Each structure stands twice: as C-alpha cells, then as structure tokens.
mmCIF file of the C-alpha atoms, coordinates in Angstrom:
data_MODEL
# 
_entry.id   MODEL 
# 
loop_
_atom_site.group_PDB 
_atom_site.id 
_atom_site.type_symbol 
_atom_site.label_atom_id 
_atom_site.label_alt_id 
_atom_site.label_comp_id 
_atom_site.label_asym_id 
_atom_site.label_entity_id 
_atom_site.label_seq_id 
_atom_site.pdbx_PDB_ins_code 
_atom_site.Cartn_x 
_atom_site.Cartn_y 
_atom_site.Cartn_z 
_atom_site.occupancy 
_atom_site.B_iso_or_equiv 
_atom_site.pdbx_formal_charge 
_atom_site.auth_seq_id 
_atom_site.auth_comp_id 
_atom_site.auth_asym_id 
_atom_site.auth_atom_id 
_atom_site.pdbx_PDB_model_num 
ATOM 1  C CA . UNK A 1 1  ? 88.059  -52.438 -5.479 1.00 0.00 ? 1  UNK A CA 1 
ATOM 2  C CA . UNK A 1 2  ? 89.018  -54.894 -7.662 1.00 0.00 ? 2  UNK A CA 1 
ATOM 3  C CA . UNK A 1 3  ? 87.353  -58.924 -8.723 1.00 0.00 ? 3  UNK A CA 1 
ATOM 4  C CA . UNK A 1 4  ? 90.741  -60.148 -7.613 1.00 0.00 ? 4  UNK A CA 1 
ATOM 5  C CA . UNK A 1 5  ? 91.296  -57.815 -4.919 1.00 0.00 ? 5  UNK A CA 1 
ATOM 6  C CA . UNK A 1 6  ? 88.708  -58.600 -2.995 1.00 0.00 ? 6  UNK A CA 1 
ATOM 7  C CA . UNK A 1 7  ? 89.610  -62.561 -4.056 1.00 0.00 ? 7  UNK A CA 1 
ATOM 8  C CA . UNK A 1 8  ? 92.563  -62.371 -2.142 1.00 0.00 ? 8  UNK A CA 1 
ATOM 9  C CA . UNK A 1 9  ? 91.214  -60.698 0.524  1.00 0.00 ? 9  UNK A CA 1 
ATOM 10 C CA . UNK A 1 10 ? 88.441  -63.207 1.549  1.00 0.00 ? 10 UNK A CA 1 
ATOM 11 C CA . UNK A 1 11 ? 91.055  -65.619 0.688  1.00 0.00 ? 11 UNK A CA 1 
ATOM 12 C CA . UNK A 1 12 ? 93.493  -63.952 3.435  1.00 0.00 ? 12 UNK A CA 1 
ATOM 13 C CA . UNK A 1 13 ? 90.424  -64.061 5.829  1.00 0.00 ? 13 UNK A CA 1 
ATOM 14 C CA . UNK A 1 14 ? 89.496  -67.460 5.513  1.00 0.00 ? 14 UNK A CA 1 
ATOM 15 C CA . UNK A 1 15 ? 93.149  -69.034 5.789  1.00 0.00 ? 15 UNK A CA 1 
ATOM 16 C CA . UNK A 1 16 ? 93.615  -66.798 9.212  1.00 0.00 ? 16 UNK A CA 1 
ATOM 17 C CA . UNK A 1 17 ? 90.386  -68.370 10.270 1.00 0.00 ? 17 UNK A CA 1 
ATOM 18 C CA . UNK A 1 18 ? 91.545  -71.199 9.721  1.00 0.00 ? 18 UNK A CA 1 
ATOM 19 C CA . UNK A 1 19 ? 94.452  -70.836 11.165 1.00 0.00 ? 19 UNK A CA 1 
ATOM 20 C CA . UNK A 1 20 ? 93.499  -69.547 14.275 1.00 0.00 ? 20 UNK A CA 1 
ATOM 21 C CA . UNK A 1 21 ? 90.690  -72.614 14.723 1.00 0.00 ? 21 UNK A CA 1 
ATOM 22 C CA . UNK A 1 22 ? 93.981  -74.929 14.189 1.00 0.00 ? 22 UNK A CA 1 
ATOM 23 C CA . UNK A 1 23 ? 95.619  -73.405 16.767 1.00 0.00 ? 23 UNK A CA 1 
ATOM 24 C CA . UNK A 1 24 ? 92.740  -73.327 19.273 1.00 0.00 ? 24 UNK A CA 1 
ATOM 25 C CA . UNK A 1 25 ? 92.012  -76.586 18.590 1.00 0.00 ? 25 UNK A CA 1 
ATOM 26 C CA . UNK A 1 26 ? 95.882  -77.635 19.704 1.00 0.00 ? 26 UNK A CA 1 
ATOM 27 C CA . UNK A 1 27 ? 97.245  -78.940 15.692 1.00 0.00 ? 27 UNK A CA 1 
ATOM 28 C CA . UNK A 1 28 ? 100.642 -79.465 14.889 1.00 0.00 ? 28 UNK A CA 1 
ATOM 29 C CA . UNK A 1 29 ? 102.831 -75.916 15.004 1.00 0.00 ? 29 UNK A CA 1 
ATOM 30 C CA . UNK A 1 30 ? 103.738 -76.425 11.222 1.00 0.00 ? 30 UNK A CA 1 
ATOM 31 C CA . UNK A 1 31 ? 100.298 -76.735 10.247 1.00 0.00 ? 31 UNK A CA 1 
ATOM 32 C CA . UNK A 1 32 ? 99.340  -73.451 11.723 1.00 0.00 ? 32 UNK A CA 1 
ATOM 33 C CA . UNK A 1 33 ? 102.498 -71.903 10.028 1.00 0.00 ? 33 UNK A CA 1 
ATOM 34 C CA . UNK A 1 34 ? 101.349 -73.169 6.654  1.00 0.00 ? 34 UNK A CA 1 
ATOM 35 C CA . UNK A 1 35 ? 98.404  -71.695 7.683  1.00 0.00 ? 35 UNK A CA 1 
ATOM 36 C CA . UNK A 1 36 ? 99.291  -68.374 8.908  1.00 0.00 ? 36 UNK A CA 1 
ATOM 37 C CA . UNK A 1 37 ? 101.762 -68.227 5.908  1.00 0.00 ? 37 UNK A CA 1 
ATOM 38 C CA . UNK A 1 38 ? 99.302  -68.771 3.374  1.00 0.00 ? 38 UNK A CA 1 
ATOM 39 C CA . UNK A 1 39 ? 96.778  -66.090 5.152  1.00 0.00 ? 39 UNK A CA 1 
ATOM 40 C CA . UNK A 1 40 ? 99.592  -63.506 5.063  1.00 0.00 ? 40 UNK A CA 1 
ATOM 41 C CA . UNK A 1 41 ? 100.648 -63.986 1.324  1.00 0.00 ? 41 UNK A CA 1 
ATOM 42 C CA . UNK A 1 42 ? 97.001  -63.568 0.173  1.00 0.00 ? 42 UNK A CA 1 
ATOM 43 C CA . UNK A 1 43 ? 97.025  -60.262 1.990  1.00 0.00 ? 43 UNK A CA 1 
ATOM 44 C CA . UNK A 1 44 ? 100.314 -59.003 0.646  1.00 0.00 ? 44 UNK A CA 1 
ATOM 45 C CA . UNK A 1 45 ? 98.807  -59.870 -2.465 1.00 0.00 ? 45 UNK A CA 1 
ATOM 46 C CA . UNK A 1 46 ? 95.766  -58.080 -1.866 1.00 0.00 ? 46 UNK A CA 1 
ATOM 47 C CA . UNK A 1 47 ? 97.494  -55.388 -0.511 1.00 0.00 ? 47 UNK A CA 1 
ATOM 48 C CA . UNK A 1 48 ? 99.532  -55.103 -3.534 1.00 0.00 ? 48 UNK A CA 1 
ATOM 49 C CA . UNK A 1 49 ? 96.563  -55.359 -6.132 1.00 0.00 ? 49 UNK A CA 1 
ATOM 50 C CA . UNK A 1 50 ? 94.898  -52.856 -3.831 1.00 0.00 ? 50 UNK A CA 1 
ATOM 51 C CA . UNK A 1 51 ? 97.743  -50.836 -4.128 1.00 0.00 ? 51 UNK A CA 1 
ATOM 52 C CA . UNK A 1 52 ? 98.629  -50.985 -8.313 1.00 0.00 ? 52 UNK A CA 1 
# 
C-alpha cells in the first residue's frame, strides 16, 4: 500500500471514531453528519488510491 493510502485510511478511522464518540456522547445530529461525512470521503478516497 501506498504513503497516502494508508493516510486516508487512518484518516477515515479516526473521523468514524470520532464520530461515533459524538454520537454516544448525545452532540448535535449535524455534527455527527459532518463527521460521518468526512470519515466516509477519506475512505472513498482511500479506496480509490487503493484501487489506481
């Protein structure tokens, strides 16, 4: 793999860890959507480096 695939992977991790503390913790929906959303670019991004 890839320096930037693996980038965007651990990037993709760490945002749906985030994410998912957010929403155990009870934050606002939209902040956990930003946070999701961000989590699931970064792994159609690593996905895609992965991939080319």
């Amino acid at each position: 793999m890839d320096t930037l695939t693996l980038l965007c992977l651990l990037l993709a991790v760490t945002l749906f860890c985030a994410a998912w503390q957010a929403w155990r913790i009870g934050n606002e929906g939209r902040d956990v959507t930003l946070l999701g959303l961000g989590s699931g670019m970064s792994a159609v991004g690593a996905a895609t480096a992965w991939l080319l």
